[in-house]
Amino acid sequence: MGHDTNYHMTTEEFRKHGYAAVDWVAGYLERLEEFPVLSTVAAGDVRAQLPPSPPESGEPFDAVLADVERVILPGITHWQSPNFFAFFPSNSSGPSILGDLVSAGLGVQGMLWATSPACTELEAHILDWLVELLALPDRFRSTTAGGGVIQDSASSATLCALIAARERATGGATNREGVRRRLTVYASTQGHSHIEKAVRIAGFGSDNFRLVAVDDALAMLPDALDDAVAADLSSGHTPTAAVATVGTTSTMAMDPLRAIGEVCRRHGMWLHVDAAMAGTAAVAPELRGFHEGLELADSYAFNPHKWMFTNFDCDAFFVADREALVSALTILPEYLHNAATESGAVTDYRDWQIPLGRRFRALKLWFVIRHYGAEGLRHHVRRHVELARRFASWVRDDDRFELLEPQHLNLVCIRHRDGEEATRRVLEHVNASGAYLTHTKIPDQTLIRMSIGGTWTELPHVERAWRLITENA
Ligand code: PLP
């Protein structure tokens, strides 16, 4: 590169357009508050502005960037807006964006250690850093029998955990014979929908998935888990795995890990802990109580791509026994044979995940952790939690609204005391006014969820959301 090529973007052109693209992103972040969070386009509006066929001749980069502004931007829901309080944060940050840019520039595919040693070694190292940052059990460190790996999503992490659990429960038989056994999996009624999806994909079958009852705080009842396991044992099933959630999607409920872990130990079941949303809070020692008992877990996952300023996709997945995972997922065809793998001295992450290929995701996480430092991460997590507590206190002081207690971390769930219609009306008003909140139902009552974790969200944005909620109540 560096010389005039046919069709390619030269390095000089890349440099020039790269500066323009970074300028555009920086400008976008500066303009975030100008946009209503929710896109206002109607179905088909974006496509209607795109030519029906691809261009025969290449176009200038300026024209492409101009169309990002003209065609794409109106169709964007602004997840990075400080007024985004919907679902869960999917926050990003300067260092993360730049880490992804460098990853794309290197363009490596890290399926094997040999296909880019740094891709594997940085990842193993950063995942060990996360064990320290979050004070996770030592058995998840790569220097023990366990270790961590970056998955694309919490959904993939659970799927990998269930496949490893399946193989462990059957001594490897299901890999050879298929799942012809009645292996059962347990999660609370509040577990995320991806768990059942993983149960299906891993071949357990939805009929062998048990939803365990929860207590008033919406946390799994360990006794109910024990009863369900006993019932399955007496009817000839093989209880195989439980998925506990700390920080449920609907309300941030916390399953009691120690008691659940003890049930799992007693029955030889695999315990996977889904901390997709809440895990990041463990950077602050006073907030990490929900991990109590985590040393009983066989695997654990949380999403830096939710609350740790690392743009999608980046899920950190840890196992206590990497052999159980690797033996379930490894297949070594001739064309991947290489001296490093055969030496047994390296980790090949292709054996720790569903796809073969893998991006260099550790770069963006490395950039983020080095930029913020542990101190910076703690600062922002505490700030978000404090904003949520303030918001919750305003709700407690207002007779028109009811707060779901206990309120955990950065999520606040509320309803209008006048009932369903009033709650729905409030939500519609807020979302028509430029902010964005979403809802859940517990069990059949609508709750408005205020999820605070945006990189750029400050007190005035939270105050404005509360004003929008109350002004039409
Ligand atoms: N688990 C919990 C508790 C979640 O809140 C979510 C997010 O929606 C998920 C899992 C799914 O995450 P992912 O999109 O990384 O699969």
GROMACS .gro file of C-alpha atoms and ligand atoms in nm:
model
  489
    1MET     CA    1   0.000   0.000   0.000
    2GLY     CA    2   0.101   0.364  -0.002
    3HIS     CA    3   0.110   0.381  -0.381
    4ASP     CA    4  -0.169   0.440  -0.626
    5THR     CA    5  -0.361   0.114  -0.660
    6ASN     CA    6  -0.652   0.021  -0.876
    7TYR     CA    7  -0.975   0.051  -0.683
    8HIS     CA    8  -0.814   0.025  -0.336
    9MET     CA    9  -0.819   0.314  -0.093
   10THR     CA   10  -0.455   0.418  -0.065
   11THR     CA   11  -0.300   0.466   0.277
   12GLU     CA   12  -0.288   0.842   0.214
   13GLU     CA   13  -0.659   0.841   0.132
   14PHE     CA   14  -0.726   0.620   0.431
   15ARG     CA   15  -0.546   0.860   0.660
   16LYS     CA   16  -0.745   1.157   0.525
   17HIS     CA   17  -1.083   0.982   0.535
   18GLY     CA   18  -0.998   0.823   0.869
   19TYR     CA   19  -0.952   1.166   1.023
   20ALA     CA   20  -1.283   1.271   0.871
   21ALA     CA   21  -1.459   0.961   1.007
   22VAL     CA   22  -1.316   1.014   1.357
   23ASP     CA   23  -1.417   1.381   1.332
   24TRP     CA   24  -1.765   1.271   1.239
   25VAL     CA   25  -1.791   1.034   1.537
   26ALA     CA   26  -1.656   1.298   1.778
   27GLY     CA   27  -1.904   1.550   1.634
   28TYR     CA   28  -2.184   1.297   1.673
   29LEU     CA   29  -2.099   1.243   2.040
   30GLU     CA   30  -2.100   1.621   2.088
   31ARG     CA   31  -2.445   1.646   1.926
   32LEU     CA   32  -2.601   1.350   2.111
   33GLU     CA   33  -2.839   1.560   2.315
   34GLU     CA   34  -2.987   1.728   2.006
   35PHE     CA   35  -3.158   1.407   1.901
   36PRO     CA   36  -3.469   1.247   2.045
   37VAL     CA   37  -3.342   0.910   2.166
   38LEU     CA   38  -3.600   0.720   1.966
   39SER     CA   39  -3.574   0.736   1.591
   40THR     CA   40  -3.884   0.888   1.432
   41VAL     CA   41  -3.861   0.714   1.093
   42ALA     CA   42  -4.145   0.493   0.975
   43ALA     CA   43  -4.095   0.136   0.855
   44GLY     CA   44  -3.926   0.139   0.514
   45ASP     CA   45  -3.809   0.503   0.531
   46VAL     CA   46  -3.440   0.414   0.544
   47ARG     CA   47  -3.454   0.162   0.261
   48ALA     CA   48  -3.656   0.401   0.046
   49GLN     CA   49  -3.353   0.628   0.035
   50LEU     CA   50  -3.110   0.359  -0.074
   51PRO     CA   51  -3.052   0.283  -0.443
   52PRO     CA   52  -3.205  -0.050  -0.545
   53SER     CA   53  -2.876  -0.179  -0.689
   54PRO     CA   54  -2.513  -0.154  -0.579
   55PRO     CA   55  -2.302   0.110  -0.755
   56GLU     CA   56  -2.117  -0.009  -1.067
   57SER     CA   57  -1.842   0.246  -1.009
   58GLY     CA   58  -1.686   0.322  -0.674
   59GLU     CA   59  -1.796   0.643  -0.505
   60PRO     CA   60  -1.599   0.906  -0.317
   61PHE     CA   61  -1.572   0.846   0.058
   62ASP     CA   62  -1.713   1.194   0.126
   63ALA     CA   63  -2.037   1.090  -0.041
   64VAL     CA   64  -2.058   0.780   0.178
   65LEU     CA   65  -2.000   0.977   0.497
   66ALA     CA   66  -2.256   1.236   0.386
   67ASP     CA   67  -2.511   0.957   0.351
   68VAL     CA   68  -2.439   0.836   0.703
   69GLU     CA   69  -2.555   1.177   0.815
   70ARG     CA   70  -2.847   1.204   0.571
   71VAL     CA   71  -2.983   0.847   0.549
   72ILE     CA   72  -2.855   0.655   0.850
   73LEU     CA   73  -2.864   0.905   1.135
   74PRO     CA   74  -3.242   0.965   1.120
   75GLY     CA   75  -3.290   0.589   1.154
   76ILE     CA   76  -3.073   0.559   1.463
   77THR     CA   77  -3.196   0.499   1.815
   78HIS     CA   78  -2.936   0.687   2.014
   79TRP     CA   79  -2.811   0.431   2.265
   80GLN     CA   80  -2.527   0.663   2.364
   81SER     CA   81  -2.762   0.952   2.441
   82PRO     CA   82  -2.750   1.068   2.804
   83ASN     CA   83  -3.131   1.048   2.790
   84PHE     CA   84  -3.128   0.676   2.710
   85PHE     CA   85  -3.271   0.489   3.010
   86ALA     CA   86  -3.425   0.194   2.827
   87PHE     CA   87  -3.348  -0.182   2.853
   88PHE     CA   88  -2.988  -0.169   2.990
   89PRO     CA   89  -2.693   0.053   2.910
   90SER     CA   90  -2.491  -0.047   2.607
   91ASN     CA   91  -2.238   0.218   2.680
   92SER     CA   92  -1.937   0.303   2.471
   93SER     CA   93  -1.639   0.531   2.519
   94GLY     CA   94  -1.353   0.694   2.331
   95PRO     CA   95  -1.094   0.431   2.423
   96SER     CA   96  -1.330   0.150   2.330
   97ILE     CA   97  -1.409   0.297   1.988
   98LEU     CA   98  -1.039   0.344   1.921
   99GLY     CA   99  -0.961  -0.008   2.040
  100ASP     CA  100  -1.212  -0.143   1.787
  101LEU     CA  101  -1.057   0.075   1.517
  102VAL     CA  102  -0.712  -0.066   1.587
  103SER     CA  103  -0.857  -0.417   1.592
  104ALA     CA  104  -1.012  -0.359   1.249
  105GLY     CA  105  -0.684  -0.211   1.127
  106LEU     CA  106  -0.489  -0.517   1.234
  107GLY     CA  107  -0.761  -0.731   1.082
  108VAL     CA  108  -0.649  -1.047   1.256
  109GLN     CA  109  -0.853  -1.360   1.302
  110GLY     CA  110  -0.750  -1.511   1.633
  111MET     CA  111  -0.897  -1.860   1.610
  112LEU     CA  112  -0.565  -2.019   1.714
  113TRP     CA  113  -0.279  -1.892   1.926
  114ALA     CA  114  -0.063  -1.935   1.614
  115THR     CA  115  -0.287  -1.710   1.401
  116SER     CA  116  -0.194  -1.412   1.624
  117PRO     CA  117  -0.030  -1.490   1.957
  118ALA     CA  118  -0.100  -1.140   2.091
  119CYS     CA  119  -0.474  -1.180   2.030
  120THR     CA  120  -0.486  -1.485   2.257
  121GLU     CA  121  -0.235  -1.373   2.517
  122LEU     CA  122  -0.376  -1.023   2.565
  123GLU     CA  123  -0.723  -1.175   2.602
  124ALA     CA  124  -0.614  -1.429   2.865
  125HIS     CA  125  -0.430  -1.156   3.050
  126ILE     CA  126  -0.715  -0.904   3.046
  127LEU     CA  127  -0.959  -1.168   3.163
  128ASP     CA  128  -0.725  -1.233   3.459
  129TRP     CA  129  -0.728  -0.858   3.521
  130LEU     CA  130  -1.108  -0.875   3.534
  131VAL     CA  131  -1.088  -1.150   3.797
  132GLU     CA  132  -0.887  -0.907   4.008
  133LEU     CA  133  -1.099  -0.601   3.926
  134LEU     CA  134  -1.425  -0.771   4.018
  135ALA     CA  135  -1.272  -0.985   4.298
  136LEU     CA  136  -1.397  -1.300   4.126
  137PRO     CA  137  -1.293  -1.639   4.267
  138ASP     CA  138  -0.934  -1.733   4.189
  139ARG     CA  139  -1.051  -2.054   4.024
  140PHE     CA  140  -1.152  -1.844   3.719
  141ARG     CA  141  -0.791  -1.736   3.658
  142SER     CA  142  -0.598  -1.876   3.364
  143THR     CA  143  -0.317  -1.969   3.604
  144THR     CA  144  -0.543  -2.234   3.764
  145ALA     CA  145  -0.747  -2.511   3.602
  146GLY     CA  146  -0.992  -2.243   3.488
  147GLY     CA  147  -0.975  -1.932   3.279
  148GLY     CA  148  -1.163  -1.666   3.091
  149VAL     CA  149  -1.250  -1.596   2.729
  150ILE     CA  150  -1.436  -1.321   2.547
  151GLN     CA  151  -1.762  -1.430   2.386
  152ASP     CA  152  -1.978  -1.219   2.160
  153SER     CA  153  -2.266  -1.221   2.408
  154ALA     CA  154  -2.403  -1.355   2.735
  155SER     CA  155  -2.626  -1.579   2.524
  156SER     CA  156  -2.321  -1.753   2.376
  157ALA     CA  157  -2.163  -1.782   2.720
  158THR     CA  158  -2.468  -1.963   2.858
  159LEU     CA  159  -2.482  -2.188   2.553
  160CYS     CA  160  -2.116  -2.286   2.600
  161ALA     CA  161  -2.174  -2.345   2.971
  162LEU     CA  162  -2.473  -2.570   2.903
  163ILE     CA  163  -2.285  -2.769   2.640
  164ALA     CA  164  -1.996  -2.823   2.884
  165ALA     CA  165  -2.245  -2.920   3.157
  166ARG     CA  166  -2.415  -3.164   2.920
  167GLU     CA  167  -2.086  -3.333   2.836
  168ARG     CA  168  -1.975  -3.347   3.197
  169ALA     CA  169  -2.305  -3.505   3.306
  170THR     CA  170  -2.284  -3.775   3.042
  171GLY     CA  171  -1.911  -3.843   3.039
  172GLY     CA  172  -1.888  -3.708   2.686
  173ALA     CA  173  -2.161  -3.935   2.553
  174THR     CA  174  -2.389  -3.664   2.417
  175ASN     CA  175  -2.118  -3.543   2.178
  176ARG     CA  176  -2.106  -3.889   2.025
  177GLU     CA  177  -2.466  -4.002   2.049
  178GLY     CA  178  -2.664  -3.680   2.046
  179VAL     CA  179  -2.888  -3.579   2.332
  180ARG     CA  180  -3.120  -3.873   2.369
  181ARG     CA  181  -3.135  -3.848   2.744
  182ARG     CA  182  -3.366  -3.659   2.972
  183LEU     CA  183  -3.120  -3.401   3.101
  184THR     CA  184  -3.283  -3.112   3.287
  185VAL     CA  185  -3.185  -2.746   3.325
  186TYR     CA  186  -3.313  -2.496   3.584
  187ALA     CA  187  -3.344  -2.118   3.601
  188SER     CA  188  -3.577  -1.888   3.789
  189THR     CA  189  -3.896  -1.753   3.637
  190GLN     CA  190  -3.701  -1.424   3.610
  191GLY     CA  191  -3.408  -1.570   3.412
  192HIS     CA  192  -3.341  -1.408   3.075
  193SER     CA  193  -3.501  -1.559   2.764
  194HIS     CA  194  -3.162  -1.655   2.619
  195ILE     CA  195  -3.143  -1.940   2.872
  196GLU     CA  196  -3.430  -2.128   2.714
  197LYS     CA  197  -3.285  -2.053   2.372
  198ALA     CA  198  -2.954  -2.211   2.482
  199VAL     CA  199  -3.146  -2.508   2.626
  200ARG     CA  200  -3.304  -2.562   2.285
  201ILE     CA  201  -2.987  -2.512   2.083
  202ALA     CA  202  -2.786  -2.745   2.310
  203GLY     CA  203  -3.048  -3.013   2.253
  204PHE     CA  204  -3.190  -3.044   2.604
  205GLY     CA  205  -3.533  -2.948   2.471
  206SER     CA  206  -3.772  -2.692   2.621
  207ASP     CA  207  -3.966  -2.977   2.789
  208ASN     CA  208  -3.660  -3.036   3.006
  209PHE     CA  209  -3.627  -2.674   3.112
  210ARG     CA  210  -3.766  -2.594   3.458
  211LEU     CA  211  -3.868  -2.249   3.573
  212VAL     CA  212  -3.805  -2.226   3.947
  213ALA     CA  213  -4.026  -2.009   4.169
  214VAL     CA  214  -3.899  -1.684   4.319
  215ASP     CA  215  -3.952  -1.504   4.651
  216ASP     CA  216  -4.100  -1.158   4.709
  217ALA     CA  217  -3.772  -0.999   4.601
  218LEU     CA  218  -3.798  -1.196   4.275
  219ALA     CA  219  -3.492  -1.406   4.366
  220MET     CA  220  -3.480  -1.779   4.301
  221LEU     CA  221  -3.597  -1.995   4.596
  222PRO     CA  222  -3.322  -2.252   4.660
  223ASP     CA  223  -3.574  -2.485   4.825
  224ALA     CA  224  -3.792  -2.470   4.517
  225LEU     CA  225  -3.486  -2.559   4.310
  226ASP     CA  226  -3.414  -2.851   4.542
  227ASP     CA  227  -3.776  -2.972   4.512
  228ALA     CA  228  -3.769  -2.949   4.134
  229VAL     CA  229  -3.444  -3.145   4.120
  230ALA     CA  230  -3.584  -3.411   4.355
  231ALA     CA  231  -3.897  -3.445   4.143
  232ASP     CA  232  -3.689  -3.486   3.828
  233LEU     CA  233  -3.465  -3.746   3.990
  234SER     CA  234  -3.762  -3.951   4.099
  235SER     CA  235  -3.904  -3.948   3.746
  236GLY     CA  236  -3.580  -4.066   3.586
  237HIS     CA  237  -3.437  -3.736   3.466
  238THR     CA  238  -3.075  -3.627   3.507
  239PRO     CA  239  -3.057  -3.278   3.662
  240THR     CA  240  -2.763  -3.130   3.474
  241ALA     CA  241  -2.731  -2.754   3.515
  242ALA     CA  242  -2.877  -2.449   3.684
  243VAL     CA  243  -2.842  -2.092   3.560
  244ALA     CA  244  -2.858  -1.836   3.840
  245THR     CA  245  -2.892  -1.468   3.762
  246VAL     CA  246  -2.748  -1.181   3.957
  247GLY     CA  247  -2.918  -0.874   3.816
  248THR     CA  248  -3.224  -1.001   3.632
  249THR     CA  249  -3.328  -0.816   3.320
  250SER     CA  250  -3.672  -0.713   3.442
  251THR     CA  251  -3.591  -0.583   3.790
  252MET     CA  252  -3.222  -0.650   3.876
  253ALA     CA  253  -3.322  -0.923   4.122
  254MET     CA  254  -3.034  -1.121   4.275
  255ASP     CA  255  -3.048  -1.500   4.301
  256PRO     CA  256  -2.876  -1.627   4.621
  257LEU     CA  257  -2.564  -1.789   4.480
  258ARG     CA  258  -2.441  -1.975   4.786
  259ALA     CA  259  -2.768  -2.156   4.857
  260ILE     CA  260  -2.818  -2.236   4.488
  261GLY     CA  261  -2.456  -2.349   4.461
  262GLU     CA  262  -2.504  -2.586   4.753
  263VAL     CA  263  -2.805  -2.748   4.585
  264CYS     CA  264  -2.601  -2.786   4.266
  265ARG     CA  265  -2.304  -2.937   4.452
  266ARG     CA  266  -2.527  -3.186   4.628
  267HIS     CA  267  -2.662  -3.312   4.298
  268GLY     CA  268  -2.345  -3.283   4.090
  269MET     CA  269  -2.503  -3.013   3.871
  270TRP     CA  270  -2.319  -2.742   3.682
  271LEU     CA  271  -2.389  -2.390   3.807
  272HIS     CA  272  -2.364  -2.109   3.556
  273VAL     CA  273  -2.404  -1.753   3.686
  274ASP     CA  274  -2.541  -1.489   3.451
  275ALA     CA  275  -2.428  -1.144   3.569
  276ALA     CA  276  -2.460  -0.988   3.224
  277MET     CA  277  -2.583  -0.653   3.351
  278ALA     CA  278  -2.481  -0.634   3.717
  279GLY     CA  279  -2.131  -0.784   3.701
  280THR     CA  280  -1.959  -0.453   3.630
  281ALA     CA  281  -2.081  -0.317   3.966
  282ALA     CA  282  -1.839  -0.555   4.138
  283VAL     CA  283  -1.555  -0.315   4.056
  284ALA     CA  284  -1.672  -0.130   4.369
  285PRO     CA  285  -1.608  -0.341   4.683
  286GLU     CA  286  -1.916  -0.209   4.867
  287LEU     CA  287  -2.142  -0.311   4.575
  288ARG     CA  288  -2.018  -0.665   4.512
  289GLY     CA  289  -2.218  -0.845   4.784
  290PHE     CA  290  -2.433  -1.014   4.518
  291HIS     CA  291  -2.131  -1.232   4.426
  292GLU     CA  292  -2.134  -1.396   4.770
  293GLY     CA  293  -2.106  -1.772   4.709
  294LEU     CA  294  -1.974  -1.734   4.354
  295GLU     CA  295  -1.688  -1.972   4.433
  296LEU     CA  296  -1.946  -2.252   4.405
  297ALA     CA  297  -2.010  -2.170   4.040
  298ASP     CA  298  -1.865  -2.368   3.751
  299SER     CA  299  -1.895  -2.073   3.516
  300TYR     CA  300  -1.976  -1.704   3.519
  301ALA     CA  301  -2.038  -1.436   3.259
  302PHE     CA  302  -2.086  -1.060   3.255
  303ASN     CA  303  -2.104  -0.806   2.976
  304PRO     CA  304  -1.846  -0.528   2.960
  305HIS     CA  305  -2.060  -0.432   2.658
  306LYS     CA  306  -2.337  -0.328   2.891
  307TRP     CA  307  -2.197  -0.113   3.169
  308MET     CA  308  -1.816  -0.115   3.134
  309PHE     CA  309  -1.777   0.148   2.859
  310THR     CA  310  -1.685  -0.118   2.604
  311ASN     CA  311  -1.892  -0.113   2.291
  312PHE     CA  312  -2.082  -0.420   2.176
  313ASP     CA  313  -1.977  -0.699   2.146
  314CYS     CA  314  -1.784  -0.810   2.453
  315ASP     CA  315  -1.895  -1.071   2.704
  316ALA     CA  316  -1.644  -1.198   2.961
  317PHE     CA  317  -1.697  -1.570   3.027
  318PHE     CA  318  -1.510  -1.763   3.294
  319VAL     CA  319  -1.494  -2.134   3.374
  320ALA     CA  320  -1.350  -2.307   3.678
  321ASP     CA  321  -1.250  -2.615   3.477
  322ARG     CA  322  -1.146  -2.525   3.123
  323GLU     CA  323  -1.099  -2.891   3.035
  324ALA     CA  324  -1.474  -2.951   3.068
  325LEU     CA  325  -1.543  -2.672   2.817
  326VAL     CA  326  -1.262  -2.751   2.577
  327SER     CA  327  -1.331  -3.124   2.564
  328ALA     CA  328  -1.695  -3.050   2.477
  329LEU     CA  329  -1.609  -2.808   2.194
  330THR     CA  330  -1.281  -2.922   2.041
  331ILE     CA  331  -1.248  -3.075   1.698
  332LEU     CA  332  -0.910  -3.051   1.525
  333PRO     CA  333  -0.919  -3.090   1.146
  334GLU     CA  334  -0.594  -3.144   0.955
  335TYR     CA  335  -0.586  -2.791   0.815
  336LEU     CA  336  -0.565  -2.639   1.165
  337HIS     CA  337  -0.277  -2.859   1.285
  338ASN     CA  338   0.025  -2.653   1.389
  339ALA     CA  339   0.332  -2.692   1.605
  340ALA     CA  340   0.219  -2.453   1.879
  341THR     CA  341  -0.111  -2.637   1.931
  342GLU     CA  342   0.066  -2.972   1.929
  343SER     CA  343   0.316  -2.852   2.188
  344GLY     CA  344   0.027  -2.816   2.435
  345ALA     CA  345   0.185  -2.494   2.562
  346VAL     CA  346  -0.073  -2.252   2.419
  347THR     CA  347  -0.445  -2.177   2.443
  348ASP     CA  348  -0.650  -2.200   2.124
  349TYR     CA  349  -0.963  -2.003   2.197
  350ARG     CA  350  -1.151  -2.162   1.902
  351ASP     CA  351  -1.209  -2.450   2.149
  352TRP     CA  352  -1.380  -2.221   2.400
  353GLN     CA  353  -1.662  -2.092   2.179
  354ILE     CA  354  -1.915  -2.184   1.909
  355PRO     CA  355  -1.763  -2.022   1.597
  356LEU     CA  356  -1.415  -2.099   1.474
  357GLY     CA  357  -1.315  -1.742   1.390
  358ARG     CA  358  -1.274  -1.466   1.642
  359ARG     CA  359  -1.214  -1.092   1.643
  360PHE     CA  360  -0.948  -0.918   1.847
  361ARG     CA  361  -1.199  -0.791   2.105
  362ALA     CA  362  -0.952  -0.778   2.393
  363LEU     CA  363  -0.797  -0.465   2.244
  364LYS     CA  364  -1.096  -0.244   2.317
  365LEU     CA  365  -1.127  -0.382   2.671
  366TRP     CA  366  -0.755  -0.323   2.726
  367PHE     CA  367  -0.786   0.033   2.598
  368VAL     CA  368  -1.083   0.094   2.827
  369ILE     CA  369  -0.923  -0.048   3.142
  370ARG     CA  370  -0.596   0.135   3.078
  371HIS     CA  371  -0.773   0.462   3.005
  372TYR     CA  372  -1.007   0.465   3.307
  373GLY     CA  373  -0.800   0.261   3.548
  374ALA     CA  374  -0.979   0.067   3.823
  375GLU     CA  375  -1.038   0.401   3.992
  376GLY     CA  376  -1.218   0.554   3.694
  377LEU     CA  377  -1.441   0.249   3.648
  378ARG     CA  378  -1.534   0.252   4.017
  379HIS     CA  379  -1.603   0.626   3.998
  380HIS     CA  380  -1.856   0.592   3.717
  381VAL     CA  381  -2.029   0.282   3.852
  382ARG     CA  382  -2.071   0.453   4.189
  383ARG     CA  383  -2.197   0.766   4.015
  384HIS     CA  384  -2.465   0.572   3.825
  385VAL     CA  385  -2.571   0.381   4.136
  386GLU     CA  386  -2.595   0.706   4.329
  387LEU     CA  387  -2.809   0.862   4.053
  388ALA     CA  388  -3.042   0.561   4.068
  389ARG     CA  389  -3.068   0.591   4.448
  390ARG     CA  390  -3.156   0.958   4.418
  391PHE     CA  391  -3.417   0.882   4.157
  392ALA     CA  392  -3.561   0.608   4.382
  393SER     CA  393  -3.583   0.855   4.673
  394TRP     CA  394  -3.786   1.096   4.457
  395VAL     CA  395  -4.026   0.812   4.377
  396ARG     CA  396  -4.062   0.718   4.746
  397ASP     CA  397  -4.151   1.079   4.824
  398ASP     CA  398  -4.422   1.104   4.559
  399ASP     CA  399  -4.767   0.965   4.647
  400ARG     CA  400  -4.858   0.913   4.284
  401PHE     CA  401  -4.593   0.647   4.231
  402GLU     CA  402  -4.492   0.319   4.384
  403LEU     CA  403  -4.134   0.191   4.386
  404LEU     CA  404  -4.042  -0.174   4.345
  405GLU     CA  405  -3.836  -0.271   4.649
  406PRO     CA  406  -3.566  -0.374   4.698
  407GLN     CA  407  -3.412  -0.136   4.450
  408HIS     CA  408  -3.076  -0.267   4.329
  409LEU     CA  409  -2.777  -0.091   4.174
  410ASN     CA  410  -2.859   0.125   3.872
  411LEU     CA  411  -3.214   0.012   3.794
  412VAL     CA  412  -3.532   0.165   3.936
  413CYS     CA  413  -3.874   0.015   3.864
  414ILE     CA  414  -4.189   0.218   3.928
  415ARG     CA  415  -4.561   0.214   3.861
  416HIS     CA  416  -4.838   0.469   3.882
  417ARG     CA  417  -5.071   0.401   4.174
  418ASP     CA  418  -5.372   0.469   3.951
  419GLY     CA  419  -5.299   0.148   3.763
  420GLU     CA  420  -5.207   0.010   3.426
  421GLU     CA  421  -5.346   0.280   3.204
  422ALA     CA  422  -5.185   0.559   3.402
  423THR     CA  423  -4.848   0.381   3.404
  424ARG     CA  424  -4.865   0.326   3.027
  425ARG     CA  425  -4.965   0.687   2.969
  426VAL     CA  426  -4.665   0.815   3.164
  427LEU     CA  427  -4.429   0.593   2.968
  428GLU     CA  428  -4.572   0.704   2.633
  429HIS     CA  429  -4.540   1.069   2.732
  430VAL     CA  430  -4.174   1.033   2.834
  431ASN     CA  431  -4.085   0.850   2.516
  432ALA     CA  432  -4.263   1.107   2.300
  433SER     CA  433  -4.063   1.380   2.474
  434GLY     CA  434  -3.713   1.283   2.368
  435ALA     CA  435  -3.604   1.043   2.644
  436TYR     CA  436  -3.638   0.664   2.629
  437LEU     CA  437  -3.752   0.426   2.903
  438THR     CA  438  -3.892   0.075   2.865
  439HIS     CA  439  -4.122  -0.144   3.072
  440THR     CA  440  -4.163  -0.491   3.216
  441LYS     CA  441  -4.449  -0.684   3.376
  442ILE     CA  442  -4.433  -0.828   3.731
  443PRO     CA  443  -4.626  -1.060   3.730
  444ASP     CA  444  -4.903  -0.894   3.531
  445GLN     CA  445  -4.859  -0.531   3.637
  446THR     CA  446  -4.668  -0.295   3.414
  447LEU     CA  447  -4.356  -0.138   3.564
  448ILE     CA  448  -4.156   0.144   3.409
  449ARG     CA  449  -3.783   0.065   3.420
  450MET     CA  450  -3.535   0.350   3.467
  451SER     CA  451  -3.194   0.207   3.383
  452ILE     CA  452  -2.904   0.445   3.446
  453GLY     CA  453  -2.562   0.365   3.305
  454GLY     CA  454  -2.493   0.581   3.003
  455THR     CA  455  -2.140   0.714   2.961
  456TRP     CA  456  -2.270   1.069   2.926
  457THR     CA  457  -2.565   1.056   3.168
  458GLU     CA  458  -2.544   1.314   3.448
  459LEU     CA  459  -2.779   1.436   3.722
  460PRO     CA  460  -2.961   1.692   3.499
  461HIS     CA  461  -3.062   1.414   3.257
  462VAL     CA  462  -3.203   1.205   3.541
  463GLU     CA  463  -3.382   1.512   3.681
  464ARG     CA  464  -3.530   1.582   3.338
  465ALA     CA  465  -3.655   1.223   3.306
  466TRP     CA  466  -3.824   1.254   3.647
  467ARG     CA  467  -3.980   1.584   3.537
  468LEU     CA  468  -4.118   1.416   3.223
  469ILE     CA  469  -4.253   1.129   3.432
  470THR     CA  470  -4.427   1.354   3.682
  471GLU     CA  471  -4.550   1.639   3.462
  472ASN     CA  472  -4.819   1.428   3.303
  473ALA     CA  473  -4.897   1.203   3.594
  474PLP     N1  474  -2.870  -1.191   3.072
  474PLP     C1  475  -2.921  -1.080   3.127
  474PLP     C2  476  -2.947  -1.073   3.275
  474PLP     C3  477  -2.951  -0.969   3.046
  474PLP     O1  478  -3.004  -0.859   3.099
  474PLP     C4  479  -2.924  -0.977   2.908
  474PLP     C5  480  -2.948  -0.860   2.822
  474PLP     O2  481  -3.046  -0.834   2.774
  474PLP     C6  482  -2.873  -1.097   2.855
  474PLP     C7  483  -2.845  -1.200   2.941
  474PLP     C8  484  -2.846  -1.113   2.709
  474PLP     O3  485  -2.725  -1.054   2.678
  474PLP     P1  486  -2.653  -1.074   2.537
  474PLP     O4  487  -2.718  -0.978   2.443
  474PLP     O5  488  -2.510  -1.040   2.563
  474PLP     O6  489  -2.671  -1.214   2.495
   0.00000   0.00000   0.00000
